[in-house]
């Protein structure tokens, strides 16, 4: 079904096609051709005026003014054609009068005013500076062609009156102004919702300018014939002005328009294409003398050359800027990782040729994450800037100073020995003895430094960096705020650590982990009152690995959670098995790590283990370290949940951590264990006083007090004097495996441990 809108579009198209047919049909009859040249534009103008009037009614504000000006232009155009038609019908004159000529010029002036107004309204919200060069070059070409082929011949060669010349010249001048505005509008409309509207206007006035230019050229050469195909261009122009008005009525939003995007993709060729077109006209018209085309071409090429020089300079500056950004850290201004990799490779290659050395110092900031977490990332960034500024001023040859990411910094020392690297490392440490004042925060922070040397520690840049990173890691392990050189022993230590970390992941499923058990006894009677389960690892290649070596790795990697669950389940299963075998029913004590205790599923895990194993909760005691008490509120909550389950809890290594009397009295615990370091020299006055104080505190709080690491009778005797009731240690029994411990339990049935 054909809609009203489609019919509206078909009418002007039919008008143009019929005009072409009319011109062809009556090409030999001047009077009828002229009738067509007048009637068909009038029809097109009336249709366009109707659409413009509708657009005017539906518009508001600035848009109404625009359509009003275009409407007035159409009215003058219709008036000029009607006057021509009147002269044709009354007087039989086929050529239009000067009055019609003037009315068309007035119509063009209103078109010019409308386009100027539209340009002004769009340019207030859009930057036009990127397009000025293209516009100037294009208009230079257009003006050169217009002067050479139209304005100059009309002025010099046309044998008509002065007034007629002025009136005729006003056409190309007005057309040039309109050409400037529609080109300018094209650029301005690219980022507005009126792109398609402007496209219709550009096409309309392009055909008008084409029709005017062709008409004037034919007029000067005395070859214009009224009603020829040239006149159809004016009809097309009028129709497209109407289409713009019709489109404005039906569309309030603008979709992406593929056609215009295709034009935009090639717009950079616009000024160069214009210059090439002008060159063609110059070659066609060159007679050995200076003319407007040659002047225009010279100006166009001069502007293109100037622009190219400007672009080359701009590109050079941009390349310098991009290179700086690519190789420098945006925060500190130091060179970045990419530049470090590039420089290190080149310096090592140079050192290889000259049989020289290269030192590499890698360091990061200890506990920097704590600064970010407590004071915020802004303060952390300001601290990094302050650190880099201080070190730049203190380190010799700081052009080899880099920030490679986060809080990691690197210094390359070309041609330097181990001794010089040591001096630089000590200089770095010295710079951190003074605190940093950041936003009224007094921040004390320390570095951990790793050092490697080429060619001793690595033949490639990757290897050398890895060795420095390994050394830095050891410096951090040794307590931070120190430096460490890479060496073979260090590599062996870290290789062992890596192997332990990797193999620990499968230690449970390969049955390499086992539990040893040590009794907890009554110091008065030597009767066993409990058992402590202690984990051991029997590695098939390395052999027996101490818990002090692999437990910290398990903590660090998070594997401690699964290992802790295995220990808990194994200890509970074994204790219940011994009870069922008729051995003494005593509690089993299991150590719980900080990470395990703080895990969200910890309570659920304990519940599940007790359910799966069937052990009575009263026969399970969980030992925690004092470091857990840093988060007192959360720790008390978990301890209360354990007590609700019926599970006993105790603090291991009491006296070495964070406990205070205030916190201790609030904790829902059952036991405190005195650390071995106080028992080793219990006869010493200082340790004597500490041990006695801990025992008194525990007894006053109704807690069970257990002394760990008892190895001598005199230690047990002294502890008994201090009213310590329970203890464990080598004096009674070293930790042994389950089979050996079961033999001890069998003896316990018949006699007490001695």
XYZ file of C-alpha atoms in Angstrom:
754
model
C 0.000 0.000 0.000
C 1.420 3.396 -0.990
C 1.433 5.843 1.893
C 0.792 9.568 1.755
C 4.475 10.193 2.505
C 5.598 8.124 -0.479
C 3.138 9.905 -2.762
C 4.509 13.219 -1.518
C 8.019 12.137 -2.542
C 6.914 10.672 -5.872
C 5.222 13.897 -7.072
C 8.445 16.006 -7.296
C 10.357 13.060 -8.775
C 7.687 12.717 -11.463
C 7.895 16.483 -11.981
C 11.632 16.251 -12.712
C 11.261 13.225 -14.991
C 8.424 14.841 -16.960
C 10.574 17.974 -17.333
C 13.384 15.866 -18.842
C 10.877 14.279 -21.197
C 9.427 17.696 -22.127
C 12.882 19.088 -22.894
C 13.727 16.101 -25.042
C 10.350 16.075 -26.808
C 10.414 19.791 -27.704
C 14.150 20.270 -28.102
C 13.608 21.913 -31.485
C 10.774 24.236 -30.335
C 12.249 27.153 -28.355
C 8.882 28.553 -27.158
C 7.604 25.221 -25.777
C 10.999 24.485 -24.255
C 10.810 27.820 -22.465
C 7.282 26.984 -21.242
C 8.785 23.845 -19.629
C 11.698 25.828 -18.154
C 9.135 28.061 -16.380
C 6.244 25.736 -15.479
C 8.114 22.785 -14.013
C 10.265 24.891 -11.627
C 7.079 26.686 -10.529
C 5.445 23.327 -9.730
C 8.531 22.206 -7.837
C 8.718 25.526 -5.963
C 5.050 25.342 -4.905
C 5.491 21.780 -3.597
C 8.674 22.746 -1.735
C 7.057 25.886 -0.333
C 4.159 23.774 0.988
C 6.580 21.438 2.774
C 8.590 24.381 4.155
C 5.389 25.988 5.454
C 4.501 22.731 7.241
C 8.016 22.523 8.709
C 7.705 26.140 9.855
C 4.422 25.361 11.651
C 5.829 22.322 13.451
C 9.089 24.007 14.441
C 9.877 26.274 17.387
C 12.478 28.890 18.194
C 15.534 29.107 15.948
C 14.298 26.427 13.550
C 11.222 28.521 12.667
C 13.476 31.421 11.652
C 15.516 29.103 9.415
C 12.469 27.760 7.578
C 11.031 31.289 7.295
C 14.162 32.511 5.473
C 14.181 29.509 3.112
C 10.456 29.994 2.487
C 11.010 33.626 1.498
C 13.759 32.505 -0.873
C 11.336 30.053 -2.512
C 8.685 32.804 -2.823
C 11.101 35.106 -4.651
C 12.058 32.204 -6.896
C 8.387 31.519 -7.717
C 7.796 35.247 -8.323
C 10.722 35.438 -10.749
C 9.445 32.418 -12.684
C 5.861 33.697 -12.766
C 7.047 37.079 -14.040
C 9.028 35.269 -16.741
C 5.946 33.197 -17.557
C 3.859 36.403 -17.829
C 6.372 37.972 -20.257
C 6.460 34.756 -22.227
C 2.680 34.503 -22.576
C 1.949 38.232 -23.160
C 4.959 39.356 -25.137
C 6.226 36.028 -26.477
C 9.731 36.838 -25.153
C 11.571 33.597 -24.409
C 14.387 35.197 -22.412
C 13.669 36.345 -18.841
C 13.657 40.040 -17.934
C 16.081 41.939 -15.630
C 13.279 42.060 -13.022
C 13.115 38.248 -12.906
C 16.894 38.249 -12.751
C 16.766 40.558 -9.714
C 14.056 38.508 -7.975
C 16.156 35.348 -8.334
C 19.106 37.189 -6.794
C 16.883 38.303 -3.894
C 15.743 34.703 -3.462
C 19.409 33.622 -3.330
C 20.086 36.267 -0.698
C 17.346 34.815 1.518
C 18.789 31.331 0.941
C 22.165 32.738 1.969
C 20.666 34.302 5.087
C 18.946 31.016 6.014
C 22.133 29.006 5.612
C 24.089 31.606 7.587
C 21.530 31.399 10.372
C 21.678 27.574 10.406
C 25.486 27.687 10.456
C 25.454 30.074 13.399
C 23.057 27.902 15.447
C 25.146 24.746 14.887
C 28.589 26.345 15.318
C 27.747 27.515 18.858
C 27.931 23.899 20.089
C 30.534 22.388 17.742
C 34.237 23.123 17.402
C 35.141 23.878 13.801
C 38.905 24.387 14.003
C 39.885 20.945 12.591
C 38.077 21.678 9.304
C 39.197 25.227 8.575
C 42.165 24.125 6.477
C 40.045 21.861 4.258
C 37.481 24.630 3.892
C 40.035 27.318 2.991
C 41.776 25.132 0.374
C 38.462 24.108 -1.183
C 37.182 27.686 -1.364
C 40.505 28.869 -2.810
C 40.063 26.352 -5.620
C 36.388 27.277 -6.129
C 37.108 31.020 -6.194
C 39.961 30.528 -8.680
C 37.748 28.515 -11.055
C 34.819 30.928 -10.676
C 36.957 34.010 -11.351
C 38.636 32.453 -14.378
C 35.582 30.927 -16.066
C 32.719 33.157 -14.903
C 33.446 36.471 -13.163
C 36.309 37.656 -15.377
C 34.613 36.743 -18.694
C 31.334 38.360 -17.580
C 33.130 41.563 -16.647
C 35.511 41.792 -19.610
C 33.862 39.997 -22.492
C 30.115 40.301 -22.086
C 28.807 43.201 -24.134
C 25.947 44.181 -21.884
C 25.158 47.147 -19.647
C 27.130 47.867 -16.467
C 24.057 47.156 -14.330
C 23.454 43.849 -16.114
C 27.075 42.881 -15.538
C 26.866 43.681 -11.837
C 23.591 41.781 -11.551
C 25.029 38.786 -13.401
C 28.271 38.764 -11.373
C 26.183 38.744 -8.177
C 25.169 35.170 -9.065
C 28.644 33.552 -8.893
C 29.507 35.709 -5.870
C 26.346 34.582 -4.068
C 26.953 30.997 -5.180
C 30.491 31.097 -3.760
C 29.080 32.331 -0.460
C 26.478 29.564 -0.470
C 29.165 27.010 -1.397
C 31.234 28.141 1.576
C 28.247 27.811 3.911
C 27.082 24.379 2.759
C 30.656 23.021 2.988
C 30.989 24.540 6.435
C 27.586 23.122 7.417
C 28.633 19.671 6.254
C 31.566 19.666 8.678
C 29.596 21.205 11.541
C 26.687 18.784 11.188
C 28.821 15.649 11.632
C 28.310 15.609 15.386
C 24.729 16.855 15.524
C 21.306 15.264 15.053
C 20.756 17.238 11.834
C 23.223 15.422 9.600
C 20.642 14.076 7.163
C 18.777 17.393 7.034
C 22.044 19.150 6.185
C 22.790 16.505 3.546
C 19.568 17.373 1.696
C 20.488 21.062 1.869
C 24.026 20.383 0.605
C 22.685 18.396 -2.364
C 20.044 21.054 -3.079
C 22.426 23.980 -3.193
C 25.101 21.969 -4.972
C 22.664 21.478 -7.860
C 21.733 25.168 -7.693
C 25.393 26.206 -7.919
C 25.968 23.673 -10.705
C 22.945 25.025 -12.607
C 24.003 28.670 -12.108
C 27.631 28.007 -13.114
C 26.619 26.028 -16.213
C 24.038 28.683 -17.166
C 26.508 31.573 -16.773
C 29.254 29.763 -18.685
C 26.827 29.023 -21.533
C 25.520 32.581 -21.353
C 29.025 34.068 -21.694
C 29.782 31.739 -24.607
C 26.376 32.572 -26.113
C 25.237 28.943 -26.172
C 22.488 28.905 -23.552
C 19.119 27.548 -24.682
C 16.091 27.964 -22.386
C 14.484 24.669 -21.382
C 17.648 22.587 -21.857
C 18.820 19.962 -19.384
C 20.651 22.698 -17.435
C 17.295 24.101 -16.273
C 16.394 20.727 -14.733
C 19.195 21.232 -12.204
C 17.238 24.172 -10.724
C 14.182 21.949 -10.400
C 16.275 19.292 -8.622
C 17.705 21.944 -6.299
C 14.244 23.226 -5.368
C 13.027 19.646 -4.826
C 15.861 18.808 -2.409
C 15.150 21.952 -0.368
C 11.596 20.611 -0.096
C 12.888 17.140 0.870
C 14.867 18.750 3.700
C 11.679 20.365 5.011
C 9.745 17.099 4.619
C 12.437 15.196 6.492
C 12.444 17.796 9.300
C 8.703 17.193 9.830
C 9.007 13.406 10.149
C 12.269 12.974 12.094
C 13.175 14.345 15.499
C 16.070 11.958 16.109
C 18.993 10.922 13.963
C 20.227 7.395 13.393
C 23.706 6.464 12.300
C 23.918 7.258 8.628
C 26.208 4.981 6.660
C 26.401 7.120 3.551
C 27.760 10.114 5.377
C 30.161 7.933 7.346
C 31.616 6.727 4.041
C 32.219 10.319 3.029
C 33.803 11.078 6.403
C 36.271 8.208 5.988
C 37.751 9.946 2.923
C 37.429 13.600 3.936
C 41.180 13.904 4.576
C 41.572 13.695 0.764
C 39.255 16.681 0.292
C 41.847 19.511 0.048
C 44.231 17.398 -2.054
C 41.442 16.386 -4.443
C 40.430 20.036 -4.784
C 44.000 21.023 -5.667
C 44.248 18.232 -8.266
C 40.983 19.380 -9.901
C 42.340 22.916 -10.042
C 45.576 21.616 -11.565
C 43.533 19.966 -14.322
C 41.821 23.298 -15.090
C 45.197 25.098 -15.081
C 46.693 22.623 -17.544
C 43.587 22.914 -19.724
C 43.616 26.718 -19.807
C 47.317 27.561 -19.543
C 48.391 30.058 -22.193
C 51.678 31.206 -20.685
C 50.220 34.075 -18.676
C 49.217 34.533 -15.063
C 45.529 33.993 -14.379
C 43.146 33.314 -11.496
C 43.573 29.549 -11.861
C 47.350 29.720 -11.495
C 47.059 32.073 -8.520
C 44.475 29.788 -6.899
C 46.591 26.706 -7.579
C 49.686 28.378 -6.114
C 47.812 29.415 -2.985
C 46.265 25.952 -2.608
C 49.603 24.158 -2.913
C 51.286 26.687 -0.625
C 48.642 26.042 2.033
C 49.019 22.275 1.584
C 52.802 22.511 1.997
C 52.445 24.703 5.090
C 49.920 22.279 6.508
C 52.180 19.289 5.812
C 55.075 21.006 7.590
C 52.786 21.758 10.523
C 51.558 18.140 10.589
C 55.136 16.833 10.437
C 56.121 19.008 13.371
C 52.993 18.038 15.278
C 53.595 14.350 14.566
C 57.188 14.670 15.738
C 56.003 16.217 18.995
C 53.334 13.536 19.355
C 55.887 10.784 18.735
C 58.134 12.273 21.401
C 55.194 12.458 23.766
C 54.077 8.893 22.960
C 57.617 7.622 23.413
C 57.825 9.336 26.788
C 54.477 7.880 27.861
C 55.444 4.438 26.565
C 58.704 4.372 28.512
C 57.896 6.348 31.659
C 55.767 5.714 34.709
C 52.839 8.148 34.740
C 52.864 8.466 38.552
C 56.527 9.012 39.481
C 57.994 10.085 36.142
C 60.621 7.336 36.418
C 61.318 5.014 33.510
C 58.968 2.025 33.444
C 59.256 -1.752 32.999
C 59.293 -1.586 29.182
C 62.220 0.841 29.238
C 63.951 -1.212 31.933
C 63.772 -4.382 29.813
C 65.086 -2.510 26.788
C 67.917 -0.762 28.658
C 69.010 -3.848 30.598
C 69.299 -5.948 27.434
C 71.399 -3.263 25.710
C 73.664 -2.697 28.737
C 74.238 -6.431 29.161
C 75.090 -6.775 25.464
C 77.552 -3.900 25.759
C 79.046 -5.412 28.928
C 79.436 -8.780 27.186
C 81.451 -7.182 24.356
C 83.689 -5.249 26.756
C 83.979 -8.099 29.300
C 82.414 -5.857 31.946
C 79.803 -6.316 34.665
C 76.293 -4.991 35.294
C 74.762 -4.711 38.743
C 71.025 -4.970 39.286
C 69.339 -3.720 42.442
C 65.681 -4.590 42.934
C 63.710 -3.414 45.938
C 60.152 -2.997 47.129
C 58.523 -1.346 50.136
C 57.767 -3.514 53.153
C 54.124 -3.490 54.262
C 53.179 -1.007 51.523
C 49.790 -2.710 51.218
C 49.140 -1.733 54.833
C 49.603 1.950 53.884
C 47.116 1.598 51.012
C 44.602 -0.262 53.164
C 44.728 2.096 56.145
C 45.456 5.520 54.635
C 44.038 5.040 51.136
C 45.499 4.634 47.651
C 45.964 8.377 47.194
C 48.318 8.490 50.167
C 50.020 5.354 48.829
C 50.592 7.062 45.479
C 51.960 10.169 47.173
C 54.326 7.967 49.179
C 55.635 6.335 45.980
C 56.278 9.786 44.503
C 58.087 10.908 47.677
C 60.219 7.748 47.701
C 61.216 8.169 44.050
C 62.055 11.862 44.518
C 64.199 11.199 47.578
C 66.104 8.371 45.915
C 66.635 10.314 42.675
C 68.463 12.968 44.659
C 70.595 10.508 46.606
C 71.575 7.869 44.042
C 74.460 8.509 41.694
C 73.541 7.922 38.047
C 69.811 7.968 38.656
C 69.161 7.853 34.896
C 69.114 4.065 35.360
C 66.383 4.244 38.012
C 63.023 2.592 37.209
C 59.628 1.887 38.730
C 58.507 -1.423 37.266
C 55.080 -1.657 38.885
C 53.309 -1.315 42.229
C 55.899 -0.586 44.916
C 58.802 -2.248 43.045
C 61.817 -0.210 41.924
C 64.973 -1.195 40.016
C 68.380 0.392 39.642
C 70.828 -0.723 36.929
C 74.499 -0.150 37.694
C 76.543 -0.539 34.464
C 80.175 -1.542 35.012
C 79.825 -1.710 38.807
C 81.247 -4.307 41.175
C 79.673 -6.077 44.137
C 81.276 -3.532 46.470
C 79.691 -0.602 44.633
C 76.310 -2.352 44.641
C 76.644 -2.721 48.397
C 77.312 1.025 48.761
C 74.205 1.873 46.718
C 72.090 -0.582 48.721
C 73.262 0.958 51.999
C 72.502 4.422 50.581
C 68.952 3.299 49.822
C 68.516 1.885 53.343
C 69.865 5.120 54.830
C 67.302 7.180 52.906
C 64.523 5.222 54.587
C 65.735 5.942 58.117
C 63.884 9.248 57.861
C 60.112 9.025 57.769
C 57.954 10.460 54.974
C 55.399 13.189 55.721
C 52.391 12.614 53.461
C 49.221 14.685 54.047
C 50.111 15.203 57.724
C 50.763 11.463 58.127
C 54.200 10.542 59.467
C 54.903 7.317 57.569
C 57.868 5.103 58.390
C 58.517 2.455 55.787
C 61.456 0.214 54.936
C 62.739 -1.502 51.782
C 63.812 -5.071 51.094
C 66.625 -5.154 48.535
C 67.835 -7.938 46.255
C 71.059 -7.681 44.234
C 72.347 -9.715 41.288
C 75.393 -9.289 39.041
C 76.007 -9.963 35.363
C 77.571 -12.270 34.249
C 77.985 -14.171 37.552
C 74.278 -14.550 38.365
C 72.654 -14.608 34.939
C 73.441 -14.521 31.227
C 70.113 -13.012 30.133
C 68.100 -10.040 31.356
C 65.245 -12.321 32.460
C 67.643 -14.509 34.428
C 69.389 -11.560 36.046
C 66.086 -10.026 37.128
C 64.852 -13.360 38.487
C 67.995 -13.729 40.594
C 67.602 -10.198 42.024
C 63.952 -10.992 42.798
C 65.039 -14.200 44.555
C 67.559 -12.272 46.655
C 64.951 -9.625 47.521
C 62.564 -12.333 48.646
C 65.175 -13.728 51.024
C 65.894 -10.232 52.387
C 62.186 -9.936 53.145
C 62.158 -13.395 54.755
C 65.054 -12.376 56.983
C 63.094 -9.536 58.529
C 63.023 -6.839 55.816
C 64.850 -3.486 55.867
C 67.952 -5.235 54.567
C 69.720 -6.211 51.357
C 70.789 -9.596 50.099
C 73.109 -10.679 47.265
C 72.127 -13.600 45.113
C 74.351 -16.671 45.521
C 74.290 -20.399 44.864
C 73.261 -21.300 48.413
C 70.360 -18.878 48.178
C 69.255 -20.536 44.952
C 69.368 -23.946 46.590
C 67.334 -22.666 49.544
C 64.676 -21.172 47.295
C 64.669 -24.165 44.966
C 63.961 -26.332 47.995
C 61.181 -23.968 49.044
C 59.619 -24.059 45.566
C 59.769 -27.850 45.528
C 58.190 -28.030 48.984
C 55.435 -25.637 47.899
C 54.685 -27.629 44.739
C 54.848 -31.076 46.361
C 52.822 -29.987 49.383
C 49.764 -29.690 47.146
C 49.680 -33.467 46.671
C 51.157 -34.564 49.989
C 47.772 -35.528 51.462
C 46.565 -37.638 48.528
C 49.970 -39.366 48.329
C 49.798 -40.209 52.077
C 53.050 -38.425 52.809
C 51.663 -36.550 55.830
C 51.377 -38.279 59.189
C 50.691 -37.375 62.791
C 52.988 -37.854 65.763
C 51.572 -37.777 69.253
C 52.986 -36.473 72.529
C 51.334 -36.959 75.928
C 50.239 -34.162 78.228
C 50.731 -35.331 81.843
C 49.870 -34.433 85.398
C 53.166 -33.239 86.907
C 52.247 -34.621 90.346
C 51.227 -38.127 89.256
C 52.810 -38.397 85.764
C 49.396 -39.651 84.599
C 48.425 -38.840 81.025
C 45.522 -36.384 80.834
C 45.701 -35.504 77.141
C 47.480 -35.932 73.828
C 48.850 -33.346 71.406
C 48.743 -34.252 67.718
C 51.744 -32.920 65.786
C 51.991 -33.054 62.000
C 55.017 -34.475 60.190
C 55.885 -34.816 56.489
C 57.917 -37.696 55.154
C 58.961 -36.622 51.654
C 60.036 -39.469 49.334
C 63.036 -37.498 47.991
C 63.933 -34.880 50.603
C 63.162 -37.042 53.612
C 61.617 -35.771 56.831
C 60.572 -32.107 56.575
C 60.061 -30.159 59.779
C 56.710 -28.435 60.363
C 58.625 -25.212 61.033
C 59.668 -25.353 57.362
C 56.519 -26.412 55.543
C 53.756 -24.934 57.768
C 54.725 -21.269 56.968
C 54.654 -22.182 53.255
C 51.232 -23.782 53.702
C 50.063 -20.616 55.501
C 51.398 -18.401 52.733
C 49.837 -20.412 49.897
C 46.524 -21.110 51.640
C 47.075 -24.884 51.670
C 46.983 -24.800 55.467
C 43.157 -24.907 55.365
C 42.995 -28.337 53.686
C 45.989 -29.610 55.698
C 44.415 -28.395 58.949
C 41.170 -30.195 58.112
C 43.108 -33.411 57.437
C 44.964 -33.098 60.773
C 41.709 -32.495 62.653
C 39.929 -35.442 61.054
C 42.910 -37.811 61.464
C 43.475 -36.873 65.129
C 39.783 -37.258 66.009
C 39.537 -40.589 64.197
C 42.655 -41.887 65.945
C 41.564 -40.740 69.407
C 38.172 -42.419 69.031
C 39.867 -45.611 67.789
C 42.107 -45.691 70.884
C 39.106 -45.139 73.134
C 37.229 -48.003 71.472
C 40.315 -50.191 71.933
C 40.019 -49.664 75.679
C 42.777 -47.114 76.116
C 42.335 -44.116 78.486
C 39.724 -41.623 77.326
C 41.671 -38.380 77.149
C 41.346 -35.264 74.997
C 43.395 -34.792 71.854
C 44.858 -31.335 71.275
C 45.114 -30.044 67.688
C 46.885 -26.860 66.580
C 44.850 -24.400 64.497
C 46.580 -21.828 62.280
C 45.541 -18.199 62.025
C 44.378 -18.613 58.444
C 42.410 -21.741 59.302
C 40.793 -20.102 62.344
C 39.766 -17.055 60.319
C 38.332 -19.085 57.424
C 34.589 -18.582 56.954
C 33.904 -22.351 57.032
C 35.998 -23.138 60.124
C 33.118 -23.822 62.547
C 31.288 -25.815 59.900
C 34.445 -27.890 59.298
C 34.794 -28.700 63.022
C 31.118 -29.730 63.183
C 31.452 -31.980 60.120
C 34.618 -33.651 61.434
C 32.981 -34.432 64.775
C 29.926 -35.838 63.008
C 31.974 -37.926 60.558
C 34.370 -39.329 63.165
C 31.843 -39.692 65.989
C 34.250 -38.277 68.617
C 32.645 -36.668 71.645
C 33.418 -32.889 71.435
C 34.657 -32.927 75.072
C 37.640 -35.032 73.941
C 38.816 -32.385 71.444
C 40.858 -29.296 72.283
C 41.877 -26.724 69.665
C 45.037 -24.718 70.255
C 45.267 -21.230 68.793
C 48.150 -18.759 68.820
C 48.057 -15.338 70.430
C 48.352 -13.662 67.001
C 44.675 -14.506 66.418
C 43.815 -12.089 69.205
C 44.691 -9.089 67.058
C 41.047 -9.262 65.965
C 39.574 -9.762 69.443
C 35.912 -9.254 68.605
C 35.810 -11.815 65.805
C 38.026 -14.260 67.726
C 35.741 -14.203 70.787
C 32.755 -14.912 68.528
C 34.419 -18.014 67.043
C 35.629 -19.228 70.457
C 32.102 -18.961 71.861
C 30.748 -20.989 68.945
C 33.361 -23.673 69.665
C 32.407 -23.705 73.339
C 28.744 -24.106 72.327
C 29.796 -27.189 70.388
C 31.436 -28.591 73.519
C 34.967 -28.246 72.125
C 37.714 -27.021 74.477
C 40.115 -24.293 73.376
C 43.486 -23.072 74.534
C 46.171 -20.505 73.765
C 49.466 -22.006 72.613
C 52.873 -20.385 73.298
C 51.345 -18.013 75.818
C 53.479 -14.983 76.695
C 55.112 -14.524 73.285
C 52.310 -12.701 71.483
C 49.570 -10.143 71.896
C 47.735 -11.174 75.041
C 46.861 -8.768 77.830
C 45.168 -9.421 81.155
C 42.118 -7.467 80.024
C 41.724 -9.559 76.870
C 42.563 -12.827 78.594
C 39.751 -12.545 81.125
C 37.239 -11.950 78.300
C 38.236 -15.011 76.266
C 36.049 -18.160 76.511
C 39.066 -20.531 76.658
C 40.012 -23.504 78.836
C 43.809 -23.725 78.666
C 46.984 -21.678 78.382
C 50.290 -23.277 77.430
C 53.534 -21.672 78.623
C 56.023 -21.394 75.750
C 59.211 -23.471 75.868
C 61.461 -20.385 75.836
C 60.387 -19.598 79.414
C 60.824 -23.211 80.547
C 64.363 -23.671 79.148
C 65.905 -21.580 81.900
C 63.196 -21.560 84.524
C 65.807 -21.244 87.267
C 66.806 -17.843 85.855
C 65.322 -15.068 87.994
C 63.649 -13.285 85.077
C 62.124 -16.406 83.552
C 61.330 -17.641 87.057
C 59.186 -14.558 87.677
C 57.463 -14.689 84.249
C 56.560 -18.386 84.554
C 55.238 -17.928 88.105
C 53.173 -14.910 86.996
C 51.648 -16.809 84.046
C 50.754 -19.754 86.296
C 49.137 -17.455 88.862
C 47.147 -15.677 86.154
C 45.909 -18.960 84.715
C 44.927 -20.395 88.074
C 43.142 -17.179 89.107
C 41.133 -17.329 85.854
C 40.316 -21.025 86.461
C 42.294 -22.082 83.399
C 44.298 -25.235 82.909
C 47.999 -24.290 82.712
C 50.310 -26.557 80.706
C 54.085 -26.065 80.513
C 55.621 -27.059 77.159
C 59.133 -28.301 76.404
C 59.982 -29.892 79.762
C 63.218 -31.828 79.274
C 64.742 -32.053 82.768
C 63.556 -33.208 86.160
C 64.583 -29.919 87.771
C 62.302 -28.038 85.368
C 59.363 -30.252 86.325
C 60.224 -29.857 90.011
C 60.399 -26.087 89.761
C 57.093 -25.920 87.903
C 55.478 -28.075 90.571
C 56.692 -25.632 93.198
C 54.958 -22.861 91.254
C 51.703 -24.879 91.353
C 51.812 -25.713 87.625
C 49.716 -28.854 87.360
C 50.346 -30.111 83.815
C 53.209 -30.367 81.358
C 54.612 -32.067 78.285
C 58.044 -32.519 76.790
C 60.899 -34.899 76.043
C 61.205 -35.702 79.736
C 58.022 -37.712 79.418
C 58.059 -38.707 75.752
C 59.190 -37.410 72.406
C 56.463 -37.146 69.726
C 56.059 -40.574 68.117
C 53.870 -42.048 65.412
C 50.491 -43.639 66.135
C 51.831 -47.193 66.307
C 54.534 -46.309 68.836
C 52.128 -44.166 70.831
C 49.628 -47.014 71.077
C 52.290 -49.043 72.885
C 52.621 -46.187 75.384
C 48.867 -46.184 75.862
C 48.984 -49.906 76.584
C 51.529 -49.269 79.317
C 49.330 -46.407 80.618
C 46.649 -48.947 81.307
C 48.944 -50.806 83.689
C 51.114 -48.057 85.142
C 51.717 -44.256 85.031
C 54.459 -42.746 82.919
C 57.621 -42.136 84.881
